Amino acid sequence: MKQLLVTTLIAVSLSAFSACSTKAPDMGMADGKFAACLNGVECVSSQATDAEYKIAPIKATGDPNKVTVDLARAVESVFGGKVLLSEGNYLRAEFKSNILRTMDDAEFYYDQQAGLIQVHALSRGETLDFSDSRDRIEEVRMFFSGRR
């Protein structure tokens, strides 16, 4: 029994380390759309049509500069959140989990006309994500909604 526990802990640790070392994916928009979520990858997108990957966009109004600054603050309010790029209405971020140190990537696009921030987030590792991508976007939504 003890050997099984040790073997399981080693397997979990190796999976976590491999998830952390996975290279950041290519991200960005093409023709106003994020890349589609792929089967087998923990991913959420406000532009997805499949219920498994669908997440609501974040409601927003106002000047794009203020919205982007507030969004960046919301991202960095989430544990492990870091803004990597902010250009115009587009923001890219990464999140490091607090337990297994796995990495997630996220991108946001503020569509001022629609009054929505479109969202796309995915895990760098295919294992041990435990729906962190979805949970982190919901945390960003909560912090952003409470903005002043």
PDB file of C-alpha atoms in Angstrom:
ATOM      1  CA  MET A   1       0.000   0.000   0.000  1.00  0.00           C
ATOM      2  CA  LYS A   2       2.808   2.399   0.917  1.00  0.00           C
ATOM      3  CA  GLN A   3       4.589   1.663  -2.362  1.00  0.00           C
ATOM      4  CA  LEU A   4       1.389   2.406  -4.318  1.00  0.00           C
ATOM      5  CA  LEU A   5       1.049   5.747  -2.547  1.00  0.00           C
ATOM      6  CA  VAL A   6       4.671   6.673  -3.300  1.00  0.00           C
ATOM      7  CA  THR A   7       4.271   5.645  -6.957  1.00  0.00           C
ATOM      8  CA  THR A   8       1.078   7.699  -7.243  1.00  0.00           C
ATOM      9  CA  LEU A   9       2.737  10.760  -5.690  1.00  0.00           C
ATOM     10  CA  ILE A  10       5.677  10.477  -8.090  1.00  0.00           C
ATOM     11  CA  ALA A  11       3.328  10.194 -11.083  1.00  0.00           C
ATOM     12  CA  VAL A  12       1.331  13.230  -9.959  1.00  0.00           C
ATOM     13  CA  SER A  13       4.521  15.246  -9.393  1.00  0.00           C
ATOM     14  CA  LEU A  14       5.933  14.363 -12.805  1.00  0.00           C
ATOM     15  CA  SER A  15       2.660  15.298 -14.486  1.00  0.00           C
ATOM     16  CA  ALA A  16       2.624  18.638 -12.693  1.00  0.00           C
ATOM     17  CA  PHE A  17       6.229  19.381 -13.660  1.00  0.00           C
ATOM     18  CA  SER A  18       5.584  18.499 -17.293  1.00  0.00           C
ATOM     19  CA  ALA A  19       2.524  20.752 -17.337  1.00  0.00           C
ATOM     20  CA  CYS A  20       4.626  23.640 -16.030  1.00  0.00           C
ATOM     21  CA  SER A  21       7.303  23.180 -18.643  1.00  0.00           C
ATOM     22  CA  THR A  22       4.919  23.016 -21.578  1.00  0.00           C
ATOM     23  CA  LYS A  23       5.563  25.833 -24.018  1.00  0.00           C
ATOM     24  CA  ALA A  24       3.019  28.652 -24.156  1.00  0.00           C
ATOM     25  CA  PRO A  25       0.604  28.133 -27.062  1.00  0.00           C
ATOM     26  CA  ASP A  26       0.313  30.486 -30.001  1.00  0.00           C
ATOM     27  CA  MET A  27      -2.639  32.711 -29.311  1.00  0.00           C
ATOM     28  CA  GLY A  28      -4.302  35.692 -30.888  1.00  0.00           C
ATOM     29  CA  MET A  29      -7.304  36.502 -32.998  1.00  0.00           C
ATOM     30  CA  ALA A  30      -7.991  36.036 -36.686  1.00  0.00           C
ATOM     31  CA  ASP A  31     -10.956  37.848 -38.238  1.00  0.00           C
ATOM     32  CA  GLY A  32     -12.321  38.665 -34.774  1.00  0.00           C
ATOM     33  CA  LYS A  33     -12.235  35.028 -33.613  1.00  0.00           C
ATOM     34  CA  PHE A  34     -10.094  33.118 -31.161  1.00  0.00           C
ATOM     35  CA  ALA A  35      -8.749  29.689 -32.069  1.00  0.00           C
ATOM     36  CA  ALA A  36     -11.250  26.890 -31.528  1.00  0.00           C
ATOM     37  CA  CYS A  37     -10.991  24.709 -28.438  1.00  0.00           C
ATOM     38  CA  LEU A  38      -9.587  21.305 -29.331  1.00  0.00           C
ATOM     39  CA  ASN A  39     -10.774  17.967 -27.964  1.00  0.00           C
ATOM     40  CA  GLY A  40      -8.616  16.681 -25.121  1.00  0.00           C
ATOM     41  CA  VAL A  41      -7.448  20.139 -24.041  1.00  0.00           C
ATOM     42  CA  GLU A  42      -8.908  21.953 -21.035  1.00  0.00           C
ATOM     43  CA  CYS A  43     -10.269  25.054 -22.751  1.00  0.00           C
ATOM     44  CA  VAL A  44     -13.090  27.583 -22.471  1.00  0.00           C
ATOM     45  CA  SER A  45     -14.187  30.229 -24.929  1.00  0.00           C
ATOM     46  CA  SER A  46     -17.001  32.725 -25.092  1.00  0.00           C
ATOM     47  CA  GLN A  47     -17.027  32.117 -28.849  1.00  0.00           C
ATOM     48  CA  ALA A  48     -17.384  28.320 -28.576  1.00  0.00           C
ATOM     49  CA  THR A  49     -20.598  26.698 -29.757  1.00  0.00           C
ATOM     50  CA  ASP A  50     -20.008  23.376 -27.961  1.00  0.00           C
ATOM     51  CA  ALA A  51     -21.481  23.450 -24.422  1.00  0.00           C
ATOM     52  CA  GLU A  52     -18.380  21.686 -23.030  1.00  0.00           C
ATOM     53  CA  TYR A  53     -16.185  24.676 -23.930  1.00  0.00           C
ATOM     54  CA  LYS A  54     -18.699  27.540 -23.774  1.00  0.00           C
ATOM     55  CA  ILE A  55     -18.350  30.274 -21.176  1.00  0.00           C
ATOM     56  CA  ALA A  56     -20.204  33.574 -21.062  1.00  0.00           C
ATOM     57  CA  PRO A  57     -18.341  36.711 -22.124  1.00  0.00           C
ATOM     58  CA  ILE A  58     -17.753  39.386 -19.504  1.00  0.00           C
ATOM     59  CA  LYS A  59     -20.090  42.376 -19.663  1.00  0.00           C
ATOM     60  CA  ALA A  60     -18.294  45.713 -19.969  1.00  0.00           C
ATOM     61  CA  THR A  61     -19.001  49.272 -21.008  1.00  0.00           C
ATOM     62  CA  GLY A  62     -16.955  52.400 -21.336  1.00  0.00           C
ATOM     63  CA  ASP A  63     -13.709  53.669 -22.705  1.00  0.00           C
ATOM     64  CA  PRO A  64     -11.502  50.851 -24.045  1.00  0.00           C
ATOM     65  CA  ASN A  65      -8.436  52.146 -22.196  1.00  0.00           C
ATOM     66  CA  LYS A  66     -10.231  52.106 -18.836  1.00  0.00           C
ATOM     67  CA  VAL A  67     -11.821  48.718 -19.507  1.00  0.00           C
ATOM     68  CA  THR A  68      -8.430  47.246 -20.413  1.00  0.00           C
ATOM     69  CA  VAL A  69      -6.762  48.706 -17.311  1.00  0.00           C
ATOM     70  CA  ASP A  70      -9.590  47.395 -15.107  1.00  0.00           C
ATOM     71  CA  LEU A  71      -9.379  43.999 -16.800  1.00  0.00           C
ATOM     72  CA  ALA A  72      -5.620  43.864 -16.233  1.00  0.00           C
ATOM     73  CA  ARG A  73      -6.180  44.637 -12.538  1.00  0.00           C
ATOM     74  CA  ALA A  74      -8.797  41.877 -12.354  1.00  0.00           C
ATOM     75  CA  VAL A  75      -6.414  39.378 -13.982  1.00  0.00           C
ATOM     76  CA  GLU A  76      -3.628  40.266 -11.558  1.00  0.00           C
ATOM     77  CA  SER A  77      -6.044  40.039  -8.601  1.00  0.00           C
ATOM     78  CA  VAL A  78      -6.464  36.323  -9.317  1.00  0.00           C
ATOM     79  CA  PHE A  79      -3.756  34.259  -7.586  1.00  0.00           C
ATOM     80  CA  GLY A  80      -0.989  33.542 -10.105  1.00  0.00           C
ATOM     81  CA  GLY A  81      -2.383  35.948 -12.730  1.00  0.00           C
ATOM     82  CA  LYS A  82       0.049  37.951 -14.842  1.00  0.00           C
ATOM     83  CA  VAL A  83      -0.641  40.181 -17.847  1.00  0.00           C
ATOM     84  CA  LEU A  84       1.771  39.383 -20.667  1.00  0.00           C
ATOM     85  CA  LEU A  85       0.468  41.708 -23.374  1.00  0.00           C
ATOM     86  CA  SER A  86      -2.002  44.554 -23.590  1.00  0.00           C
ATOM     87  CA  GLU A  87      -2.557  46.144 -27.001  1.00  0.00           C
ATOM     88  CA  GLY A  88      -5.650  48.204 -27.725  1.00  0.00           C
ATOM     89  CA  ASN A  89      -8.708  46.099 -26.902  1.00  0.00           C
ATOM     90  CA  TYR A  90      -6.699  42.830 -26.623  1.00  0.00           C
ATOM     91  CA  LEU A  91      -5.133  41.450 -23.462  1.00  0.00           C
ATOM     92  CA  ARG A  92      -3.158  38.242 -22.989  1.00  0.00           C
ATOM     93  CA  ALA A  93      -2.400  36.701 -19.603  1.00  0.00           C
ATOM     94  CA  GLU A  94      -1.099  33.586 -17.917  1.00  0.00           C
ATOM     95  CA  PHE A  95      -2.054  31.973 -14.636  1.00  0.00           C
ATOM     96  CA  LYS A  96      -0.002  29.652 -12.441  1.00  0.00           C
ATOM     97  CA  SER A  97      -1.983  27.393 -10.109  1.00  0.00           C
ATOM     98  CA  ASN A  98      -1.178  27.619  -6.434  1.00  0.00           C
ATOM     99  CA  ILE A  99      -0.972  23.885  -5.745  1.00  0.00           C
ATOM    100  CA  LEU A 100       0.446  21.991  -8.726  1.00  0.00           C
ATOM    101  CA  ARG A 101       2.000  25.049 -10.422  1.00  0.00           C
ATOM    102  CA  THR A 102       0.334  24.217 -13.727  1.00  0.00           C
ATOM    103  CA  MET A 103       0.020  27.013 -16.269  1.00  0.00           C
ATOM    104  CA  ASP A 104      -3.049  28.338 -18.060  1.00  0.00           C
ATOM    105  CA  ASP A 105      -3.109  30.952 -20.787  1.00  0.00           C
ATOM    106  CA  ALA A 106      -5.954  33.370 -21.392  1.00  0.00           C
ATOM    107  CA  GLU A 107      -6.807  36.071 -23.849  1.00  0.00           C
ATOM    108  CA  PHE A 108      -9.486  38.719 -23.752  1.00  0.00           C
ATOM    109  CA  TYR A 109     -10.901  41.033 -26.408  1.00  0.00           C
ATOM    110  CA  TYR A 110     -13.115  43.995 -25.554  1.00  0.00           C
ATOM    111  CA  ASP A 111     -15.845  44.402 -28.167  1.00  0.00           C
ATOM    112  CA  GLN A 112     -16.987  47.913 -27.278  1.00  0.00           C
ATOM    113  CA  GLN A 113     -19.972  47.882 -29.660  1.00  0.00           C
ATOM    114  CA  ALA A 114     -21.367  44.694 -28.132  1.00  0.00           C
ATOM    115  CA  GLY A 115     -20.471  45.736 -24.575  1.00  0.00           C
ATOM    116  CA  LEU A 116     -18.673  42.426 -24.025  1.00  0.00           C
ATOM    117  CA  ILE A 117     -15.209  41.113 -23.316  1.00  0.00           C
ATOM    118  CA  GLN A 118     -14.730  37.924 -25.321  1.00  0.00           C
ATOM    119  CA  VAL A 119     -12.693  35.303 -23.456  1.00  0.00           C
ATOM    120  CA  HIS A 120     -10.519  32.328 -24.444  1.00  0.00           C
ATOM    121  CA  ALA A 121      -8.501  30.305 -21.910  1.00  0.00           C
ATOM    122  CA  LEU A 122      -6.680  26.999 -22.057  1.00  0.00           C
ATOM    123  CA  SER A 123      -4.415  24.839 -19.989  1.00  0.00           C
ATOM    124  CA  ARG A 124      -0.846  24.195 -21.125  1.00  0.00           C
ATOM    125  CA  GLY A 125      -0.988  20.703 -19.685  1.00  0.00           C
ATOM    126  CA  GLU A 126      -3.678  18.217 -20.588  1.00  0.00           C
ATOM    127  CA  THR A 127      -3.674  16.585 -17.166  1.00  0.00           C
ATOM    128  CA  LEU A 128      -4.496  17.623 -13.618  1.00  0.00           C
ATOM    129  CA  ASP A 129      -6.183  20.891 -14.582  1.00  0.00           C
ATOM    130  CA  PHE A 130      -9.376  20.265 -12.555  1.00  0.00           C
ATOM    131  CA  SER A 131     -11.286  22.927 -14.578  1.00  0.00           C
ATOM    132  CA  ASP A 132      -8.881  25.658 -13.506  1.00  0.00           C
ATOM    133  CA  SER A 133      -9.336  27.522 -16.815  1.00  0.00           C
ATOM    134  CA  ARG A 134     -13.068  27.972 -16.263  1.00  0.00           C
ATOM    135  CA  ASP A 135     -12.647  28.762 -12.552  1.00  0.00           C
ATOM    136  CA  ARG A 136     -10.007  31.421 -13.225  1.00  0.00           C
ATOM    137  CA  ILE A 137     -12.146  33.167 -15.823  1.00  0.00           C
ATOM    138  CA  GLU A 138     -15.007  33.219 -13.325  1.00  0.00           C
ATOM    139  CA  GLU A 139     -12.643  34.776 -10.763  1.00  0.00           C
ATOM    140  CA  VAL A 140     -11.586  37.422 -13.297  1.00  0.00           C
ATOM    141  CA  ARG A 141     -15.275  38.089 -13.984  1.00  0.00           C
ATOM    142  CA  MET A 142     -15.941  38.523 -10.255  1.00  0.00           C
ATOM    143  CA  PHE A 143     -13.031  40.947  -9.740  1.00  0.00           C
ATOM    144  CA  PHE A 144     -13.879  42.867 -12.937  1.00  0.00           C
ATOM    145  CA  SER A 145     -17.550  43.158 -11.992  1.00  0.00           C
ATOM    146  CA  GLY A 146     -16.568  44.693  -8.673  1.00  0.00           C
ATOM    147  CA  ARG A 147     -14.382  47.334 -10.354  1.00  0.00           C
ATOM    148  CA  ARG A 148     -14.643  50.958  -9.368  1.00  0.00           C
TER     149      ARG A 148
END
